[in-house]
Amino acid sequence: MPTNKPKLSIGIDLGGTNIKFGLVTKEGRIVQRLNIPTRAVEGPKAIVARIINGLNYLLASRHCKRPPGAVGIGAAGLIDHNQGIVHFSPNLPNWRNIPLKDWLSNKIRLPILVGNDANAFVLGEYCFGAGKGKDSVFGITLGTGVGGGLIFNGQLWLGINQAAGEVGHTTINPIGPKCRCGNRGCLERYVGADYIVARTKRRLKTEKSAISNRSAPLTTEIIAFAARRGDILARSIIEETGAYIGIGLANVIALLDPAIIIIGGGVSGFGRLLLASIKKTVNERIMNFPQRKVKIVLSKLKNDAAILGASQFEKFF
Amino acid sequence: MPTNKPKLSIGIDLGGTNIKFGLVTKEGRIVQRLNIPTRAVEGPKAIVARIINGLNYLLASRHCKRPPGAVGIGAAGLIDHNQGIVHFSPNLPNWRNIPLKDWLSNKIRLPILVGNDANAFVLGEYCFGAGKGKDSVFGITLGTGVGGGLIFNGQLWLGINQAAGEVGHTTINPIGPKCRCGNRGCLERYVGADYIVARTKRRLKTEKSAISNRSAPLTTEIIAFAARRGDILARSIIEETGAYIGIGLANVIALLDPAIIIIGGGVSGFGRLLLASIKKTVNERIMNFPQRKVKIVLSKLKNDAAILGASQFEKFF
């Protein structure tokens, strides 16, 4: 029996550097991709015009025999998920209260949903990745910012102010340094990518490392690369980062006791060494009892998680 | 049209000192009460026999024209909510893996549900108290132990290991003192009733206070009483306690963004001074943005919250 339900949907990962589009099957396969530069400095109107061009390109694809069910867009920052407004985005200068959904709806005759990038990540992993089949998932995204998203009983929990999941702004040290958000000792203040780089630079002044001999600016990718080659300082930085994250995730486990915690974002490229260090700290800190299950894993979908999750926004908002 | 739905249910608050029973209407009114000593040292069998006697007393009440719908029992500790087993309870010595539900079901022909006391508290407030009509509630119980419970979208969230809501064992200071649970710097290690008392005693060695002139052992009730009479040290202890709790609750808000946080348990008797101090710290620590709503209140149902919540277990497990 043929069904009239759309088989495809579109997911967009709107980042500060690139806008990544995917035409996604209901099984979570990306049948067509598009990757264009954000050129964030050009401001909201120009970027939205480029998103519309990108959407029209995908809609004209040979895979798009019938119109997709919906378009979902994930962006960093403070989003009104109901109205599709980007109140503020750290990656997108001059985006203040931009009615992204309305602007797109004027040109694209499909349901448009706008959400937080960390929610896109956790939904991607929940629907198609490491969280498939779990009834509760906590996703943490490690990048310049540290975000998170929660699924309970198969439902995305946005929070009363649509600000749930902000594990990056939980306090891991009450007398720690000031964070961008105004609080002290936030997890992000220790493990945001720029703070990891700054910490590494400080230690490079007194410690030997292969990282010292580089021409390019230091990045977490360079630290990851050096660590894989056995560099002691790089490995130590990653282990320290994992210990900080472990404090934050032990708190997540104490409060939420989720079936699985999934770690994504650029800094999760620190890989198994990071994961081992996180698990060590979590095990030292959580209340242990027989048969306690705690599953902590790295992202399965990596760079595609947010595209895939955004493509499923319609089912969860 | 007459309905055959039971109009009453029974809630039991099984504490270390007293067992409190209530015959509860579906509107949350306790029409008959019973309060008997736990005599915890006598061990599980004797206590369960006393619970059965208490239940039979209530079932013979003139209010009980038809059998109640269910019996719910809330106890501190690690509970298997599905099977009704008390794995461990800090208030009840020698309770190890006690199949409370089975023991009671052999004698009482009603559905029996066994749950955590913090979940009973939050359900009581959600159904009949300060959390009525809210879609998401975080309840924190402040006593010797510090517990918590979560409701999302009107559903109680127990956690995959039935260990969610443990705000008392979230870290508020990563290099803090060792907690009973094995972790360092847990919230409970700072604001559990015995730690508040110990902290007060230390300060009494060097500071003047009306509390010094007492015959009875120091309790948080005595501190609360002295604070109400303006005692500087007592007030300072309460404010400090609120500041610690505020760190923990700011983390709860960052992660869960609930519609309301409700504060109960004996130490919540510190009252408005405690609440003001909690709110001050929370406001300093949470990410602020326009129209952010955060509601933090004291328990409305006080000592009845756990009885009332336990009486509603059947609807939530």
XYZ file of C-alpha atoms in Angstrom:
634
model
C 0.000 0.000 0.000
C 1.557 3.281 -1.031
C 1.768 5.952 1.656
C 1.608 9.677 1.163
C 3.899 10.420 4.073
C 6.977 12.329 2.960
C 10.017 10.078 2.973
C 12.560 12.874 3.168
C 13.292 15.869 5.322
C 15.982 18.536 5.289
C 18.420 19.242 8.096
C 20.632 22.331 8.270
C 23.585 22.857 10.590
C 24.059 26.626 10.680
C 27.549 27.226 12.050
C 29.786 30.272 12.274
C 31.996 29.066 9.396
C 29.851 26.770 7.256
C 26.200 26.064 6.569
C 25.767 22.320 6.070
C 22.608 21.004 4.412
C 21.435 17.436 4.172
C 18.497 15.791 2.394
C 17.738 12.994 4.828
C 15.714 9.779 4.503
C 13.511 8.659 7.372
C 16.127 6.018 8.122
C 18.713 8.766 8.653
C 20.660 8.455 5.422
C 21.872 11.716 3.865
C 21.124 11.262 0.160
C 22.279 14.703 -0.878
C 24.588 17.212 0.783
C 25.420 20.854 0.364
C 28.093 22.790 2.184
C 28.398 26.550 1.748
C 30.396 29.177 3.648
C 28.403 31.142 6.244
C 30.292 34.409 5.718
C 28.902 35.461 9.084
C 30.134 39.058 8.792
C 27.633 39.713 5.990
C 24.817 39.640 8.550
C 21.452 37.877 8.878
C 19.722 38.934 5.637
C 22.564 37.810 3.371
C 22.922 34.531 5.245
C 19.203 33.796 5.085
C 19.251 34.515 1.339
C 22.050 31.939 0.985
C 20.076 29.414 3.054
C 17.083 29.881 0.711
C 19.326 29.336 -2.326
C 20.697 26.209 -0.721
C 17.211 24.902 0.034
C 16.066 25.503 -3.534
C 19.125 23.633 -4.786
C 18.210 20.603 -2.629
C 14.518 20.799 -3.550
C 15.514 20.577 -7.215
C 17.569 17.458 -6.527
C 16.727 14.263 -8.428
C 16.259 12.605 -4.983
C 13.450 15.040 -4.179
C 10.638 13.434 -6.142
C 8.087 14.575 -3.590
C 8.388 17.616 -1.290
C 10.221 16.859 1.968
C 8.185 16.811 5.172
C 9.974 19.669 6.884
C 13.128 21.750 7.156
C 14.962 21.877 10.487
C 17.759 24.319 11.275
C 20.102 24.046 14.228
C 22.126 27.036 15.408
C 24.161 27.816 18.496
C 22.697 30.207 21.023
C 19.426 31.254 22.523
C 16.543 30.148 20.332
C 12.783 30.449 20.644
C 11.892 26.971 19.426
C 8.158 27.700 19.220
C 8.417 30.840 17.141
C 11.664 30.018 15.358
C 13.462 33.158 16.505
C 17.237 33.321 17.006
C 17.521 35.677 19.988
C 21.276 35.514 20.121
C 23.973 33.331 18.613
C 27.626 33.434 19.686
C 28.680 32.238 16.202
C 26.618 34.741 14.232
C 27.448 38.393 14.885
C 24.521 40.814 14.713
C 21.901 38.093 15.010
C 19.564 39.595 17.592
C 15.942 38.405 17.714
C 16.024 37.293 14.078
C 12.687 35.657 13.075
C 14.469 33.006 11.022
C 11.394 30.807 10.665
C 9.238 33.659 9.319
C 11.920 34.864 6.903
C 12.318 31.361 5.484
C 8.583 30.618 5.464
C 8.041 33.579 3.156
C 10.112 31.872 0.481
C 9.918 28.152 1.219
C 6.531 26.435 1.372
C 7.487 23.775 3.917
C 7.213 23.552 7.706
C 10.308 25.293 9.090
C 11.687 24.493 12.553
C 14.511 26.306 14.278
C 16.366 24.834 17.242
C 19.485 24.845 19.337
C 22.513 23.057 17.879
C 23.057 20.947 21.008
C 19.457 19.742 20.755
C 20.088 18.930 17.083
C 23.143 16.922 18.144
C 21.329 14.895 20.805
C 18.334 14.255 18.530
C 20.618 13.064 15.736
C 22.333 10.596 18.039
C 18.991 9.558 19.571
C 17.252 8.934 16.252
C 20.110 7.457 14.238
C 23.302 7.178 16.282
C 24.701 6.082 19.634
C 21.454 6.804 21.472
C 19.157 4.778 19.214
C 16.636 2.784 21.238
C 17.548 4.426 24.567
C 14.695 6.066 26.465
C 16.918 8.743 27.991
C 19.940 10.432 26.473
C 22.156 13.294 27.562
C 24.246 14.794 24.765
C 27.167 17.140 25.417
C 28.783 19.168 22.647
C 32.366 20.248 23.193
C 33.520 23.164 21.083
C 34.273 26.815 21.676
C 31.039 26.673 23.635
C 29.979 23.648 25.661
C 26.310 22.756 25.227
C 23.985 19.914 25.983
C 20.599 18.406 25.286
C 18.294 16.004 27.132
C 15.845 13.339 26.068
C 13.521 11.678 28.618
C 10.964 9.011 27.807
C 11.685 9.666 24.148
C 10.837 13.370 24.501
C 13.213 16.278 23.999
C 13.208 18.432 27.134
C 13.717 22.092 26.226
C 13.087 23.638 29.632
C 10.587 26.287 30.695
C 12.877 29.015 29.321
C 14.095 26.770 26.495
C 17.455 26.815 28.240
C 17.809 23.254 29.563
C 20.923 21.157 28.980
C 23.423 23.965 29.606
C 26.032 21.687 31.140
C 28.740 24.116 29.980
C 27.427 26.644 32.478
C 27.181 24.359 35.465
C 29.664 25.275 38.171
C 32.509 22.829 38.616
C 34.519 25.163 40.877
C 32.606 27.741 42.932
C 35.684 29.983 43.311
C 36.909 29.430 39.747
C 37.603 32.117 37.139
C 34.835 34.280 35.652
C 32.998 32.811 32.665
C 31.564 34.691 29.650
C 28.112 34.042 31.149
C 28.836 35.952 34.358
C 29.144 32.920 36.648
C 32.414 31.638 38.131
C 34.042 28.278 37.483
C 31.684 27.058 34.739
C 32.656 23.841 32.970
C 32.971 25.805 29.704
C 35.533 28.120 31.373
C 37.798 25.059 31.698
C 37.037 22.943 28.632
C 35.831 25.378 25.959
C 38.253 25.012 23.014
C 39.848 28.448 23.483
C 40.459 27.811 27.190
C 42.083 24.462 26.404
C 44.360 26.241 23.924
C 45.178 29.010 26.422
C 45.981 26.456 29.121
C 48.257 24.591 26.732
C 50.082 27.787 25.756
C 50.719 28.606 29.408
C 52.217 25.182 30.003
C 54.321 25.393 26.821
C 56.276 28.204 28.473
C 57.805 25.801 30.963
C 57.239 22.316 29.520
C 58.750 20.555 26.507
C 56.421 19.445 23.739
C 56.382 18.704 20.010
C 53.599 21.316 19.801
C 56.184 24.076 20.324
C 57.554 23.532 16.801
C 54.617 24.710 14.759
C 53.987 27.520 12.304
C 50.171 27.654 12.514
C 48.196 29.001 15.496
C 47.569 26.395 18.165
C 44.236 24.538 17.951
C 42.682 21.586 19.752
C 43.202 19.599 16.525
C 46.970 20.131 16.806
C 46.828 19.022 20.461
C 44.840 15.905 19.439
C 47.358 15.112 16.692
C 50.350 15.512 19.038
C 48.674 13.341 21.676
C 48.127 10.533 19.163
C 51.886 10.667 18.480
C 52.577 10.290 22.193
C 53.354 13.878 23.133
C 53.377 13.980 26.947
C 52.104 17.542 27.344
C 49.295 17.057 24.812
C 48.225 13.849 26.539
C 48.286 15.552 29.910
C 46.122 18.422 28.600
C 43.572 15.927 27.271
C 43.503 13.986 30.535
C 43.032 17.187 32.511
C 40.210 18.204 30.155
C 38.540 14.829 30.716
C 38.815 15.231 34.485
C 37.006 18.584 34.336
C 34.307 17.186 32.069
C 33.989 14.196 34.414
C 33.053 16.491 37.312
C 30.298 18.050 35.210
C 29.014 14.719 33.908
C 29.014 13.128 37.381
C 26.609 15.930 38.317
C 24.512 15.173 35.229
C 24.353 11.516 36.282
C 23.451 12.385 39.890
C 20.597 14.591 38.706
C 19.327 12.810 35.604
C 20.614 9.230 35.698
C 20.275 8.907 31.901
C 20.643 5.630 29.997
C 23.525 7.072 27.984
C 25.721 10.155 27.738
C 27.016 10.951 24.252
C 29.989 13.240 23.723
C 30.269 15.271 20.533
C 31.653 18.514 19.108
C 35.130 19.339 17.826
C 36.917 18.744 21.135
C 35.503 15.197 21.270
C 38.178 14.614 18.577
C 40.470 14.118 21.589
C 39.008 10.643 21.298
C 39.556 7.612 23.472
C 42.100 9.265 25.772
C 39.511 11.938 26.604
C 36.782 9.325 27.073
C 38.940 7.224 29.408
C 39.759 10.258 31.527
C 36.093 11.323 31.695
C 35.057 7.813 32.761
C 37.756 7.658 35.436
C 36.562 10.876 37.075
C 32.883 9.953 36.739
C 33.513 6.607 38.429
C 35.357 8.292 41.270
C 32.514 10.745 41.817
C 29.170 9.026 41.267
C 27.373 7.134 43.986
C 28.135 3.524 43.296
C 25.867 0.587 43.981
C 25.608 -2.940 42.568
C 24.321 -3.169 38.997
C 24.607 0.576 38.450
C 24.705 1.176 34.715
C 26.365 4.267 33.293
C 27.120 4.402 29.608
C 29.372 7.182 28.293
C 30.370 7.101 24.631
C 31.746 9.286 21.866
C 29.436 10.537 19.122
C 28.717 7.986 16.422
C 27.502 10.428 13.772
C 30.289 12.998 14.314
C 29.889 15.948 11.927
C 26.559 14.674 10.593
C 24.816 14.513 13.982
C 23.460 18.073 13.889
C 22.228 17.822 10.268
C 20.469 14.541 11.028
C 19.011 15.826 14.288
C 17.763 19.069 12.736
C 16.044 17.017 10.019
C 13.954 15.427 12.806
C 13.008 18.647 14.657
C 9.422 18.456 13.430
C 8.808 15.270 15.437
C 10.107 16.699 18.716
C 9.039 20.357 19.029
C -23.819 8.990 37.149
C -22.089 7.110 39.947
C -18.527 6.048 39.262
C -16.786 2.979 40.562
C -13.391 4.613 40.688
C -11.942 4.555 44.202
C -12.095 8.004 45.750
C -9.428 7.362 48.355
C -5.870 6.146 48.507
C -3.385 5.615 51.314
C -0.007 7.314 51.613
C 2.687 6.264 54.082
C 5.796 8.243 55.005
C 8.176 5.646 56.437
C 10.807 7.561 58.376
C 13.515 6.578 60.808
C 11.545 7.874 63.810
C 7.877 7.759 62.821
C 5.615 6.031 60.343
C 2.984 8.497 59.193
C -0.165 7.199 57.462
C -2.812 9.194 55.658
C -6.120 8.250 54.075
C -6.201 10.708 51.191
C -9.019 11.926 48.933
C -8.366 12.404 45.238
C -8.350 16.143 45.916
C -5.430 15.694 48.315
C -7.262 16.021 51.615
C -6.117 13.738 54.442
C -9.379 12.518 56.001
C -7.766 10.225 58.528
C -4.273 10.117 59.972
C -2.202 7.676 61.947
C 1.230 8.264 63.396
C 3.158 5.417 65.015
C 6.774 5.114 66.144
C 9.069 3.286 63.705
C 11.238 1.682 66.402
C 13.788 1.138 63.658
C 16.077 -1.026 65.820
C 13.465 -3.810 65.888
C 14.255 -4.559 62.239
C 12.265 -4.996 59.029
C 9.831 -7.783 60.023
C 8.561 -6.020 63.137
C 8.224 -2.716 61.268
C 6.314 -4.306 58.410
C 3.977 -5.983 60.931
C 3.295 -2.541 62.421
C 2.649 -1.085 58.959
C 0.088 -3.850 58.330
C -1.635 -3.098 61.643
C -1.711 0.570 60.724
C -3.194 -0.178 57.312
C -5.889 -2.379 58.815
C -6.735 0.410 61.257
C -7.208 2.871 58.362
C -9.137 0.354 56.259
C -11.606 -0.064 59.144
C -12.109 3.726 59.308
C -15.617 5.114 58.856
C -14.188 7.169 55.929
C -13.274 3.965 54.122
C -16.673 2.990 52.742
C -15.075 1.469 49.667
C -11.559 0.003 49.415
C -8.911 2.632 48.572
C -7.354 2.506 45.118
C -3.801 1.839 46.259
C -1.248 2.118 49.044
C 1.959 4.079 48.416
C 4.961 4.032 50.746
C 7.842 6.473 50.593
C 11.158 5.687 52.288
C 14.628 7.190 52.157
C 17.301 5.298 50.277
C 17.796 3.117 47.280
C 14.470 1.672 46.153
C 13.471 -0.602 43.278
C 10.291 1.180 42.317
C 9.186 -1.555 39.897
C 9.528 -4.447 42.284
C 8.951 -2.530 45.504
C 12.236 -3.561 47.085
C 14.091 -1.394 49.607
C 17.725 -2.130 48.741
C 19.131 0.161 51.382
C 17.776 2.893 53.611
C 19.974 5.224 55.692
C 17.120 5.654 58.228
C 16.323 1.961 58.652
C 19.171 -0.166 59.988
C 19.350 -3.741 58.654
C 17.047 -3.043 55.732
C 18.957 -4.720 52.889
C 17.022 -5.812 49.797
C 13.740 -6.030 51.710
C 10.841 -6.965 49.359
C 8.479 -4.559 51.096
C 5.832 -4.735 48.383
C 5.671 -8.543 48.475
C 5.576 -8.682 52.271
C 2.676 -6.221 52.369
C 0.865 -7.756 49.400
C 0.647 -11.053 51.288
C -1.525 -9.384 53.919
C -3.167 -6.416 52.203
C -5.274 -6.963 49.081
C -4.578 -3.620 47.458
C -2.010 -2.438 44.910
C 1.145 -1.596 46.871
C 3.744 0.851 45.553
C 7.081 1.594 47.134
C 9.116 4.682 46.246
C 11.839 7.064 47.299
C 10.854 9.703 49.886
C 12.160 12.580 47.748
C 9.958 11.392 44.890
C 7.035 11.230 47.318
C 7.807 14.833 48.322
C 7.937 16.184 44.761
C 4.796 14.274 43.736
C 2.916 15.617 46.754
C 3.829 19.183 45.867
C 3.140 18.567 42.176
C -0.304 17.041 42.721
C -1.569 19.171 45.601
C 0.970 21.822 46.622
C 3.329 24.479 45.290
C 3.899 22.646 41.988
C 0.242 22.200 41.052
C -0.342 22.929 37.371
C 3.371 23.219 36.520
C 4.641 20.930 33.762
C 8.099 20.589 35.289
C 9.065 20.538 38.938
C 12.317 19.947 40.789
C 11.889 19.114 44.466
C 14.778 19.189 46.932
C 14.487 17.700 50.419
C 16.831 19.078 53.051
C 17.359 16.864 56.072
C 20.151 14.669 57.370
C 20.317 13.543 53.764
C 19.692 15.870 50.840
C 17.509 14.345 48.125
C 15.575 15.419 45.103
C 12.971 14.442 42.564
C 12.100 15.540 39.018
C 8.899 15.867 37.049
C 8.968 16.615 33.311
C 5.902 16.957 31.127
C 3.875 15.739 34.069
C 5.899 12.529 34.347
C 8.061 11.499 37.278
C 11.594 10.820 36.031
C 13.184 8.026 38.064
C 16.334 7.510 36.002
C 17.685 4.405 34.328
C 19.081 3.185 37.680
C 16.172 4.749 39.606
C 18.728 7.132 41.028
C 17.814 10.467 39.413
C 17.356 13.668 41.409
C 20.336 13.129 43.728
C 21.138 16.820 44.021
C 22.669 16.131 47.452
C 25.446 14.214 45.738
C 26.261 16.730 43.058
C 29.691 18.270 43.522
C 29.687 21.896 44.613
C 33.405 21.933 45.430
C 35.677 19.507 43.564
C 38.369 19.658 46.260
C 35.900 19.698 49.157
C 35.759 17.227 52.065
C 34.869 13.546 51.580
C 31.155 12.722 51.596
C 29.487 9.546 52.944
C 28.936 8.551 49.306
C 32.661 8.477 48.467
C 32.719 11.666 46.396
C 34.279 14.947 47.507
C 32.521 18.255 48.070
C 28.935 17.014 47.635
C 26.168 19.483 48.438
C 24.997 17.164 51.255
C 28.476 17.364 52.818
C 27.808 21.080 53.353
C 24.074 21.323 54.015
C 23.056 17.959 55.484
C 21.586 18.724 58.934
C 24.466 17.140 60.863
C 27.054 19.103 58.884
C 25.185 22.350 59.548
C 25.210 21.522 63.251
C 28.924 20.623 63.187
C 29.747 23.858 61.363
C 27.770 25.849 63.918
C 29.550 24.145 66.827
C 32.938 25.004 65.331
C 31.985 28.652 65.036
C 30.547 28.711 68.587
C 34.078 28.168 69.874
C 35.096 31.642 68.768
C 31.850 33.549 68.166
C 29.190 34.811 70.557
C 25.668 33.502 70.195
C 22.496 32.898 72.183
C 22.798 29.262 71.059
C 25.705 28.781 73.489
C 23.306 28.898 76.461
C 21.393 25.707 75.884
C 20.937 22.445 77.754
C 19.758 20.246 74.873
C 22.000 18.999 72.024
C 22.253 21.450 69.147
C 19.803 20.914 66.263
C 18.873 22.842 63.146
C 15.556 23.667 64.879
C 17.469 25.477 67.620
C 19.472 27.370 64.979
C 16.225 28.322 63.198
C 14.680 29.517 66.468
C 17.733 31.623 67.360
C 17.817 33.143 63.870
C 14.188 34.208 64.145
C 15.133 36.022 67.359
C 17.909 37.851 65.510
C 20.939 35.833 66.599
C 23.807 36.920 64.330
C 25.652 33.609 64.244
C 22.469 31.623 63.562
C 21.518 33.994 60.756
C 24.995 33.745 59.272
C 24.858 29.923 59.352
C 21.512 29.987 57.524
C 22.794 32.428 54.900
C 25.888 30.311 54.330
C 23.688 27.216 53.991
C 21.579 29.019 51.406
C 24.674 30.019 49.440
C 25.798 26.381 49.214
C 22.315 25.230 48.171
C 22.236 28.060 45.615
C 25.326 26.663 43.873
C 23.648 23.261 43.588
C 20.317 24.680 42.432
C 21.975 26.957 39.846
C 23.362 23.731 38.358
C 19.888 22.174 38.450
C 18.523 25.210 36.591
C 21.335 25.133 34.002
C 20.667 21.455 33.285
C 16.888 21.162 33.689
C 15.417 24.658 33.492
C 12.325 23.561 35.453
C 9.202 25.697 35.879
C 9.600 25.608 39.658
C 11.984 24.424 42.358
C 10.346 23.471 45.649
C 12.361 23.256 48.854
C 11.269 20.889 51.615
C 12.574 18.739 54.452
C 13.373 19.699 58.056
C 16.133 22.178 57.192
C 13.693 24.129 54.997
C 12.375 25.273 58.400
C 15.164 27.872 58.128
C 12.436 29.627 56.172
C 12.526 32.921 54.345
C 16.092 33.791 55.309
C 17.261 30.528 53.717
C 15.110 31.122 50.639
C 16.434 34.672 50.177
C 20.016 33.468 50.402
C 19.390 30.621 47.933
C 17.799 33.036 45.460
C 20.669 35.510 45.780
C 23.266 32.867 44.883
C 21.137 31.378 42.112
C 20.709 34.824 40.527
C 24.440 35.451 40.673
C 25.177 32.119 38.994
C 22.560 31.358 36.350
C 22.818 32.617 32.816
C 20.540 35.607 32.670
C 18.540 36.772 29.689
C 15.412 38.887 29.277
C 12.181 37.270 30.450
C 14.005 34.399 32.121
C 11.633 32.862 34.644
C 12.968 30.988 37.660
C 10.606 30.195 40.505
C 12.050 28.937 43.797
C 9.681 28.439 46.721
C 9.392 26.702 50.068
C 7.230 23.598 50.426
C 3.522 24.316 50.764
C 2.531 20.953 52.217
C 5.421 20.714 54.725
C 5.185 17.503 56.756
C 2.242 16.187 54.722
C 3.992 16.349 51.337
C 5.453 12.828 51.473
C 2.192 11.217 52.686
C 0.231 12.973 49.943
C 2.822 12.160 47.274
C 3.046 8.494 48.292
C -0.747 8.268 48.042
C -0.369 9.151 44.327
C 2.476 6.721 43.487
C 0.125 4.456 41.526
C -0.436 7.161 38.898
C 3.280 7.802 38.325
C 5.183 4.514 38.433
